[in-house]
CSV table of C-alpha atoms in Angstrom, one decimal:
chain,number,residue,atom,x,y,z
A,3,UNK,CA,-11.9,31.0,26.3
A,4,UNK,CA,-12.2,32.5,22.8
A,5,UNK,CA,-14.2,30.8,20.1
A,6,UNK,CA,-11.1,29.7,18.2
A,7,UNK,CA,-9.6,28.2,21.4
A,8,UNK,CA,-12.9,26.4,22.2
A,9,UNK,CA,-13.1,24.9,18.6
A,10,UNK,CA,-9.5,23.8,18.8
A,11,UNK,CA,-10.0,22.2,22.2
A,12,UNK,CA,-13.1,20.3,21.0
A,13,UNK,CA,-11.2,19.0,18.0
A,14,UNK,CA,-8.2,18.0,20.2
A,15,UNK,CA,-10.4,16.1,22.6
A,16,UNK,CA,-11.7,14.1,19.6
A,17,UNK,CA,-8.3,12.5,19.1
A,18,UNK,CA,-7.6,9.4,21.2
A,19,UNK,CA,-4.4,8.6,23.1
A,20,UNK,CA,-3.2,12.2,22.8
A,21,UNK,CA,-2.3,11.8,19.2
A,22,UNK,CA,-1.6,15.5,18.9
A,23,UNK,CA,1.6,15.1,21.0
A,24,UNK,CA,3.1,12.8,18.5
A,25,UNK,CA,2.5,15.0,15.4
A,26,UNK,CA,5.2,17.2,13.8
A,27,UNK,CA,5.2,20.8,15.0
A,28,UNK,CA,3.7,22.1,11.7
A,29,UNK,CA,0.8,19.6,11.9
A,30,UNK,CA,0.1,20.1,15.6
A,31,UNK,CA,-3.2,21.6,16.7
A,32,UNK,CA,-1.3,24.1,18.7
A,33,UNK,CA,0.3,25.6,15.6
A,34,UNK,CA,-1.0,29.1,14.9
A,35,UNK,CA,-1.5,28.5,11.2
A,36,UNK,CA,-3.4,25.2,11.9
A,37,UNK,CA,-5.6,27.1,14.4
A,38,UNK,CA,-6.3,29.7,11.8
A,39,UNK,CA,-7.2,27.2,9.2
A,40,UNK,CA,-9.6,25.4,11.6
A,41,UNK,CA,-11.2,28.7,12.5
A,42,UNK,CA,-11.7,29.7,8.8
A,43,UNK,CA,-13.3,26.3,7.9
A,44,UNK,CA,-15.4,26.0,11.1
A,45,UNK,CA,-16.9,29.5,11.0
A,46,UNK,CA,-18.6,29.5,7.7
A,47,UNK,CA,-21.4,31.9,6.7
A,48,UNK,CA,-24.9,30.7,7.8
A,49,UNK,CA,-25.8,29.7,4.2
A,50,UNK,CA,-22.7,27.6,3.7
A,51,UNK,CA,-23.0,26.1,7.2
A,52,UNK,CA,-26.6,25.0,6.4
A,53,UNK,CA,-25.4,23.5,3.1
A,54,UNK,CA,-22.6,21.7,4.9
A,55,UNK,CA,-25.0,20.1,7.5
A,56,UNK,CA,-27.1,18.8,4.6
A,57,UNK,CA,-24.1,17.4,2.8
A,58,UNK,CA,-22.9,15.9,6.1
A,59,UNK,CA,-26.2,14.0,6.5
A,60,UNK,CA,-26.3,12.9,2.8
A,61,UNK,CA,-22.7,11.9,2.4
A,62,UNK,CA,-21.9,10.4,5.8
A,63,UNK,CA,-24.7,9.4,8.1
A,64,UNK,CA,-27.0,7.8,5.5
A,65,UNK,CA,-24.2,5.7,3.9
A,66,UNK,CA,-23.0,4.7,7.4
A,67,UNK,CA,-26.4,3.6,8.5
A,68,UNK,CA,-26.8,1.6,5.2
A,69,UNK,CA,-23.3,0.1,5.8
A,70,UNK,CA,-24.4,-1.2,9.3
A,71,UNK,CA,-27.5,-2.8,7.9
A,72,UNK,CA,-25.7,-4.4,4.9
A,73,UNK,CA,-22.9,-5.6,7.2
A,74,UNK,CA,-25.4,-7.3,9.6
A,75,UNK,CA,-27.2,-8.8,6.6
A,76,UNK,CA,-23.9,-10.2,5.3
A,77,UNK,CA,-22.9,-11.6,8.6
A,78,UNK,CA,-26.2,-13.3,9.3
A,79,UNK,CA,-26.6,-14.6,5.7
A,80,UNK,CA,-23.1,-15.9,5.6
A,81,UNK,CA,-23.5,-18.0,8.7
A,82,UNK,CA,-27.1,-19.1,8.6
A,83,UNK,CA,-27.9,-19.1,4.9
A,84,UNK,CA,-26.0,-19.5,1.6
A,85,UNK,CA,-22.9,-17.3,1.5
A,86,UNK,CA,-23.4,-16.6,-2.2
A,87,UNK,CA,-26.9,-15.3,-1.4
A,88,UNK,CA,-25.4,-12.4,0.5
A,89,UNK,CA,-23.1,-11.2,-2.3
A,90,UNK,CA,-25.5,-8.4,-3.2
A,91,UNK,CA,-25.4,-7.1,0.4
A,92,UNK,CA,-21.6,-7.2,0.4
A,93,UNK,CA,-21.5,-5.4,-2.9
A,94,UNK,CA,-23.9,-2.7,-1.6
A,95,UNK,CA,-21.7,-2.5,1.5
A,96,UNK,CA,-18.7,-1.5,-0.6
A,97,UNK,CA,-20.7,0.7,-3.0
A,98,UNK,CA,-22.1,2.7,-0.1
A,99,UNK,CA,-18.6,4.0,0.6
A,100,UNK,CA,-18.5,5.8,-2.7
A,101,UNK,CA,-20.4,8.9,-1.4
A,102,UNK,CA,-18.3,9.6,1.7
A,103,UNK,CA,-15.1,8.7,-0.1
A,104,UNK,CA,-16.0,11.0,-3.1
A,105,UNK,CA,-17.1,13.8,-0.8
A,106,UNK,CA,-13.8,13.7,1.2
A,107,UNK,CA,-11.8,13.8,-2.1
A,108,UNK,CA,-13.7,16.8,-3.4
A,109,UNK,CA,-13.4,18.8,-0.1
A,110,UNK,CA,-9.7,18.0,0.2
A,111,UNK,CA,-9.1,19.1,-3.4
A,112,UNK,CA,-11.3,22.2,-3.1
A,113,UNK,CA,-9.8,23.2,0.3
A,114,UNK,CA,-6.3,22.8,-0.9
A,115,UNK,CA,-7.0,24.9,-4.0
A,116,UNK,CA,-8.0,27.8,-1.8
A,117,UNK,CA,-5.1,27.5,0.6
A,118,UNK,CA,-2.8,30.1,-1.1
A,119,UNK,CA,-5.2,32.2,-3.2
A,120,UNK,CA,-7.4,33.0,-0.2
A,121,UNK,CA,-4.3,34.4,1.6
A,122,UNK,CA,-3.3,36.4,-1.4
A,123,UNK,CA,-6.8,37.9,-1.8
A,124,UNK,CA,-6.7,39.0,1.8
A,125,UNK,CA,-3.1,40.2,1.7
A,126,UNK,CA,-2.1,37.7,4.4
A,127,UNK,CA,0.3,35.8,2.2
A,128,UNK,CA,3.0,38.4,2.4
A,129,UNK,CA,2.6,38.5,6.2
A,130,UNK,CA,3.2,34.8,6.4
A,131,UNK,CA,6.2,35.0,4.1
A,132,UNK,CA,8.0,37.5,6.4
A,133,UNK,CA,7.7,35.2,9.4
A,134,UNK,CA,10.7,32.9,10.2
A,135,UNK,CA,8.6,29.9,8.9
A,136,UNK,CA,9.8,28.2,5.7
A,137,UNK,CA,7.5,27.9,2.8
A,138,UNK,CA,7.3,24.1,3.4
A,139,UNK,CA,6.3,24.7,7.0
A,140,UNK,CA,3.6,27.2,6.0
A,141,UNK,CA,2.1,25.0,3.3
A,142,UNK,CA,2.3,21.9,5.5
A,143,UNK,CA,0.5,23.6,8.3
A,144,UNK,CA,-2.3,24.8,6.0
A,145,UNK,CA,-2.8,21.3,4.6
A,146,UNK,CA,-2.7,19.9,8.2
A,147,UNK,CA,-5.4,22.3,9.3
A,148,UNK,CA,-7.6,21.2,6.3
A,149,UNK,CA,-7.1,17.5,7.2
A,150,UNK,CA,-7.8,18.2,10.9
A,151,UNK,CA,-11.1,19.8,9.8
A,152,UNK,CA,-12.0,16.7,7.9
A,153,UNK,CA,-11.1,14.3,10.8
A,154,UNK,CA,-14.6,13.3,11.7
A,155,UNK,CA,-15.6,12.4,8.1
A,156,UNK,CA,-12.4,10.4,7.8
A,157,UNK,CA,-13.1,8.5,11.0
A,158,UNK,CA,-16.6,7.7,9.8
A,159,UNK,CA,-15.2,6.4,6.5
A,160,UNK,CA,-12.7,4.3,8.4
A,161,UNK,CA,-15.5,2.8,10.5
A,162,UNK,CA,-17.3,1.9,7.3
A,163,UNK,CA,-14.1,0.3,5.9
A,164,UNK,CA,-13.8,-1.8,9.1
A,165,UNK,CA,-17.4,-3.1,8.7
A,166,UNK,CA,-16.7,-3.9,5.1
A,167,UNK,CA,-13.4,-5.7,5.9
A,168,UNK,CA,-15.0,-7.8,8.6
A,169,UNK,CA,-18.0,-8.7,6.4
A,170,UNK,CA,-15.8,-9.6,3.5
A,171,UNK,CA,-13.6,-11.9,5.6
A,172,UNK,CA,-16.6,-13.6,7.2
A,173,UNK,CA,-18.0,-14.4,3.8
A,174,UNK,CA,-14.7,-15.8,2.6
A,175,UNK,CA,-14.5,-17.9,5.7
A,176,UNK,CA,-18.0,-19.2,5.2
A,177,UNK,CA,-17.2,-20.1,1.6
A,178,UNK,CA,-14.1,-22.1,2.6
A,179,UNK,CA,-15.7,-23.8,5.7
A,180,UNK,CA,-16.6,-27.5,5.5
A,181,UNK,CA,-20.3,-28.0,6.0
A,182,UNK,CA,-21.3,-30.4,8.8
A,183,UNK,CA,-23.3,-33.5,8.0
A,184,UNK,CA,-26.4,-32.1,9.6
A,185,UNK,CA,-27.9,-28.6,9.2
A,186,UNK,CA,-29.1,-26.3,11.9
A,187,UNK,CA,-32.7,-25.1,12.1
A,188,UNK,CA,-31.5,-21.7,10.8
A,189,UNK,CA,-29.6,-23.0,7.8
A,190,UNK,CA,-26.2,-24.6,7.1
A,191,UNK,CA,-24.0,-25.6,10.1
A,192,UNK,CA,-20.3,-25.5,9.7
A,193,UNK,CA,-17.5,-27.3,11.4
A,194,UNK,CA,-15.2,-25.1,13.4
A,195,UNK,CA,-11.8,-24.9,11.6
A,196,UNK,CA,-9.3,-22.7,13.5
A,197,UNK,CA,-6.9,-22.3,10.6
A,198,UNK,CA,-9.6,-20.9,8.4
A,199,UNK,CA,-10.7,-18.4,11.0
A,200,UNK,CA,-7.1,-17.3,11.6
A,201,UNK,CA,-6.8,-16.8,7.9
A,202,UNK,CA,-10.1,-14.8,7.9
A,203,UNK,CA,-8.8,-12.5,10.6
A,204,UNK,CA,-5.6,-12.0,8.7
A,205,UNK,CA,-7.6,-11.2,5.6
A,206,UNK,CA,-9.7,-8.5,7.4
A,207,UNK,CA,-6.5,-6.9,8.7
A,208,UNK,CA,-5.0,-7.0,5.2
A,209,UNK,CA,-8.2,-5.4,3.7
A,210,UNK,CA,-8.3,-2.6,6.3
A,211,UNK,CA,-4.5,-1.9,5.9
A,212,UNK,CA,-5.1,-1.6,2.2
A,213,UNK,CA,-8.0,0.8,2.9
A,214,UNK,CA,-5.8,3.0,5.0
A,215,UNK,CA,-3.2,3.2,2.2
A,216,UNK,CA,-5.9,4.0,-0.3
A,217,UNK,CA,-7.4,6.8,1.8
A,218,UNK,CA,-4.0,8.3,2.6
A,219,UNK,CA,-2.9,8.2,-1.1
A,220,UNK,CA,-6.2,9.8,-2.2
A,221,UNK,CA,-5.8,12.6,0.4
A,222,UNK,CA,-2.3,13.2,-0.7
A,223,UNK,CA,-3.2,13.3,-4.4
A,224,UNK,CA,-6.2,15.6,-4.1
A,225,UNK,CA,-4.4,18.0,-1.7
A,226,UNK,CA,-1.4,18.0,-4.0
A,227,UNK,CA,-3.4,18.8,-7.2
A,228,UNK,CA,-5.4,21.4,-5.3
A,229,UNK,CA,-2.3,23.0,-3.9
A,230,UNK,CA,-0.7,23.2,-7.3
A,231,UNK,CA,-3.8,24.8,-8.7
A,232,UNK,CA,-3.7,27.3,-5.9
A,233,UNK,CA,-0.1,28.2,-6.7
A,234,UNK,CA,-0.9,28.8,-10.4
A,235,UNK,CA,-3.8,31.2,-9.8
A,236,UNK,CA,-4.2,34.7,-8.5
A,237,UNK,CA,-7.8,34.3,-7.2
A,238,UNK,CA,-9.9,31.6,-5.7
A,239,UNK,CA,-12.3,31.3,-8.7
A,240,UNK,CA,-9.4,30.7,-11.1
A,241,UNK,CA,-7.9,28.2,-8.7
A,242,UNK,CA,-11.1,26.2,-8.5
A,243,UNK,CA,-11.4,26.1,-12.3
A,244,UNK,CA,-7.7,25.1,-12.7
A,245,UNK,CA,-8.1,22.4,-10.0
A,246,UNK,CA,-11.1,20.7,-11.6
A,247,UNK,CA,-9.5,21.0,-15.0
A,248,UNK,CA,-6.4,19.3,-13.8
A,249,UNK,CA,-8.4,16.6,-12.2
A,250,UNK,CA,-10.3,16.0,-15.4
A,251,UNK,CA,-7.1,15.9,-17.5
A,252,UNK,CA,-5.3,13.5,-15.2
A,253,UNK,CA,-8.4,11.2,-15.0
A,254,UNK,CA,-8.8,11.1,-18.8
A,255,UNK,CA,-5.1,10.5,-19.7
A,256,UNK,CA,-3.8,8.6,-16.7
A,257,UNK,CA,-6.4,7.0,-14.5
A,258,UNK,CA,-8.9,6.1,-17.1
A,259,UNK,CA,-6.3,4.1,-19.2
A,260,UNK,CA,-5.2,2.4,-16.0
A,261,UNK,CA,-8.8,1.5,-15.2
A,262,UNK,CA,-9.4,0.2,-18.8
A,263,UNK,CA,-6.4,-2.0,-18.5
A,264,UNK,CA,-7.1,-3.2,-14.9
A,265,UNK,CA,-10.9,-3.5,-15.0
A,266,UNK,CA,-11.1,-6.7,-17.2
A,267,UNK,CA,-8.6,-8.4,-14.9
A,268,UNK,CA,-10.6,-7.5,-11.8
A,269,UNK,CA,-13.8,-8.7,-13.4
A,270,UNK,CA,-12.3,-12.0,-14.3
A,271,UNK,CA,-10.8,-12.4,-10.8
A,272,UNK,CA,-14.1,-11.5,-9.1
A,273,UNK,CA,-15.9,-14.1,-11.3
A,274,UNK,CA,-13.4,-16.7,-10.1
A,275,UNK,CA,-13.9,-15.5,-6.5
A,276,UNK,CA,-17.6,-16.0,-6.8
A,277,UNK,CA,-17.0,-19.6,-7.8
A,278,UNK,CA,-15.1,-20.2,-4.6
A,279,UNK,CA,-11.4,-20.2,-5.7
A,280,UNK,CA,-10.4,-17.7,-3.0
A,281,UNK,CA,-6.7,-18.2,-2.4
A,282,UNK,CA,-5.7,-17.6,-6.0
A,283,UNK,CA,-7.6,-14.4,-6.2
A,284,UNK,CA,-6.8,-12.2,-3.3
A,285,UNK,CA,-3.2,-11.4,-4.2
A,286,UNK,CA,-3.8,-10.5,-7.9
A,287,UNK,CA,-6.7,-8.2,-6.9
A,288,UNK,CA,-4.6,-6.3,-4.4
A,289,UNK,CA,-1.7,-6.0,-6.8
A,290,UNK,CA,-4.0,-4.7,-9.6
A,291,UNK,CA,-5.5,-2.1,-7.2
A,292,UNK,CA,-2.0,-0.9,-6.1
A,293,UNK,CA,-1.2,0.4,-9.6
A,294,UNK,CA,-3.6,3.4,-9.4
A,295,UNK,CA,-2.5,4.1,-5.8
A,296,UNK,CA,1.2,4.2,-7.0
A,297,UNK,CA,0.1,6.6,-9.7
A,298,UNK,CA,-1.7,8.8,-7.2
A,299,UNK,CA,1.4,9.0,-4.9
A,300,UNK,CA,3.8,9.8,-7.8
A,301,UNK,CA,1.5,12.5,-9.1
A,302,UNK,CA,0.9,13.9,-5.6
A,303,UNK,CA,4.6,14.3,-4.9
A,304,UNK,CA,5.1,15.9,-8.3
A,305,UNK,CA,2.3,18.4,-7.7
A,306,UNK,CA,3.6,19.2,-4.2
A,307,UNK,CA,7.1,20.0,-5.6
A,308,UNK,CA,5.6,22.2,-8.3
A,309,UNK,CA,3.4,24.0,-5.8
A,310,UNK,CA,6.3,24.6,-3.3
A,311,UNK,CA,8.5,25.9,-6.0
A,312,UNK,CA,5.8,28.3,-7.3
A,313,UNK,CA,4.8,29.4,-3.8
A,314,UNK,CA,8.4,30.1,-2.9
A,315,UNK,CA,8.4,32.8,-5.7
A,316,UNK,CA,5.1,34.4,-4.8
A,317,UNK,CA,5.6,37.7,-3.0
A,318,UNK,CA,2.1,39.1,-3.1
């Protein structure tokens, strides 16, 4: 078995329930362009491979280990001590996700910005264009290969989101539980109230569903902007510069104003949440957080349309 086939097989075995069989043809691990993208990203030079291992440890394993510790501290504190005393641990649990989330966004944007220019620099773009594959099929397969390569960091981020969702729900339940008359030797004892626990389970599912939407929209946005930068440049260096310039402009003129408008609302709602008024807070917070996600999705589709139109006219 060749090196490329072995790497592909290892990646395929990582997917549960034979997910590969349910993917579109252009996103399948059996697609030749997807295989080629995986081989390019997996077989880096020794210098870049060593740097990637260090980044992997810093951006993924350390935050995940910290998330497990903060999650356990939140669960233990919410049940056996004062729920408000574990708010710093819960805040740290969500803040620890910044590094892996930011790293995935940067690599998605950077990888997409090299998707077209790398082929043009090696004269492979014209070979792809003379195949029966459409430009949408080619671009989709290249982006699918990039996302397949980032599958393990994405799954680690999802595990961290699951821990955060469960810890958040448990703290909400502990805040809304009715204390018993007596206290246990470990701290406050609560009466078992099934309706509140069912609500807590529903809340954890809601938080995790929102996390899936947020991760998907972020991937779509960063890949779209990077792909548009790749279609506007003739070489990889220029594509990277255009990519990060576009990211900065979009952040300054679209996302920063949205954050300035939404941040005071979120702060006020979190203050109310800390005081225990939970039910009136959850829906407004989710609605306020959906506005940047909607902006990301709209910008992503716009960037993909521009990139596909530009790539259609590239002949060298």
